[in-house]
């Protein structure tokens, strides 16, 4: 895959804008796009090799512009393993961002809450992850230009940023959750037995994204922070069936908080 060709294409479109923060907007969380000023919009389909999402709620646009004093590059929509993409495609944008000189990555997603202290509509700051359930995004020949063959994973999510982000979440919503995220393959929601197993393993929230991107971003030395919108309690916790409509409806309800949290957070960098 030609990361440099994609980066060159974007560079040509954005001229002298130098994004320092990249943010990936998860399911139903694209609302932040309205806050990006003086923005340049690039369709994923026009960028060489860039993967295009097939999921409703995931627009395929790269937005480059300003929030406060910061120049950011936002992915309005991402692609997932369950859509049939290889993890090299899922994570392709991360390496492109690194070639553009981006130093910080903010990952956002929708997830199911496993920790029974959580409730739908909460925001969980991710402090670690479990990647056992998907293959590694680094499987295959190592590209030494990005990072080492055997990367350390002892601090993927920046500790200082976890504290900062939690404070902002608390300020806007009155509460803040923190915990471990596990990425599953999907596209099925989990069974209640799977959720009990994940709880035993110490997982607080489950979803279908984020970990591959974090693995690649950690490999190429980006400073990472991640936040999950708990759109529903995971299977079997409440006596109800799950549907993607619940995910979208909760994301829609909390989008104002999400927008304010991220806007304020970006300005603290
Ligand atoms: N499971 C997996 N992914 C999800 C969920 C869930 O319950 N909610 C939102 N994304």
mmCIF file of C-alpha atoms and ligand atoms in Angstrom, residues 110-112 189-190 206-208 231-232 234 242 247, ligand 1:
data_model
loop_
_atom_site.group_PDB
_atom_site.id
_atom_site.type_symbol
_atom_site.label_atom_id
_atom_site.label_comp_id
_atom_site.label_asym_id
_atom_site.label_seq_id
_atom_site.Cartn_x
_atom_site.Cartn_y
_atom_site.Cartn_z
ATOM 1 C CA UNK A 110 -19.371 3.642 20.176
ATOM 2 C CA UNK A 111 -19.295 0.625 22.465
ATOM 3 C CA UNK A 112 -21.334 -1.659 24.677
ATOM 4 C CA UNK A 189 -23.237 -8.150 18.709
ATOM 5 C CA UNK A 190 -21.881 -10.451 21.410
ATOM 6 C CA UNK A 206 -16.652 -3.788 23.958
ATOM 7 C CA UNK A 207 -16.693 -2.596 20.364
ATOM 8 C CA UNK A 208 -15.569 -3.357 16.840
ATOM 9 C CA UNK A 231 -24.297 3.589 23.513
ATOM 10 C CA UNK A 232 -25.876 0.546 25.150
ATOM 11 C CA UNK A 234 -23.724 -5.068 26.381
ATOM 12 C CA UNK A 242 -29.627 -5.047 20.986
ATOM 13 C CA UNK A 247 -26.339 2.679 19.073
HETATM 14 N N1 LIG B 1 -21.020 -4.552 21.042
HETATM 15 C C1 LIG B 1 -20.116 -4.322 20.079
HETATM 16 N N2 LIG B 1 -19.978 -3.145 19.487
HETATM 17 C C2 LIG B 1 -20.774 -2.145 19.868
HETATM 18 C C3 LIG B 1 -21.746 -2.314 20.868
HETATM 19 C C4 LIG B 1 -21.885 -3.590 21.486
HETATM 20 O O1 LIG B 1 -22.715 -3.817 22.381
HETATM 21 N N3 LIG B 1 -22.364 -1.108 21.004
HETATM 22 C C5 LIG B 1 -21.795 -0.262 20.125
HETATM 23 N N4 LIG B 1 -20.809 -0.871 19.428
#
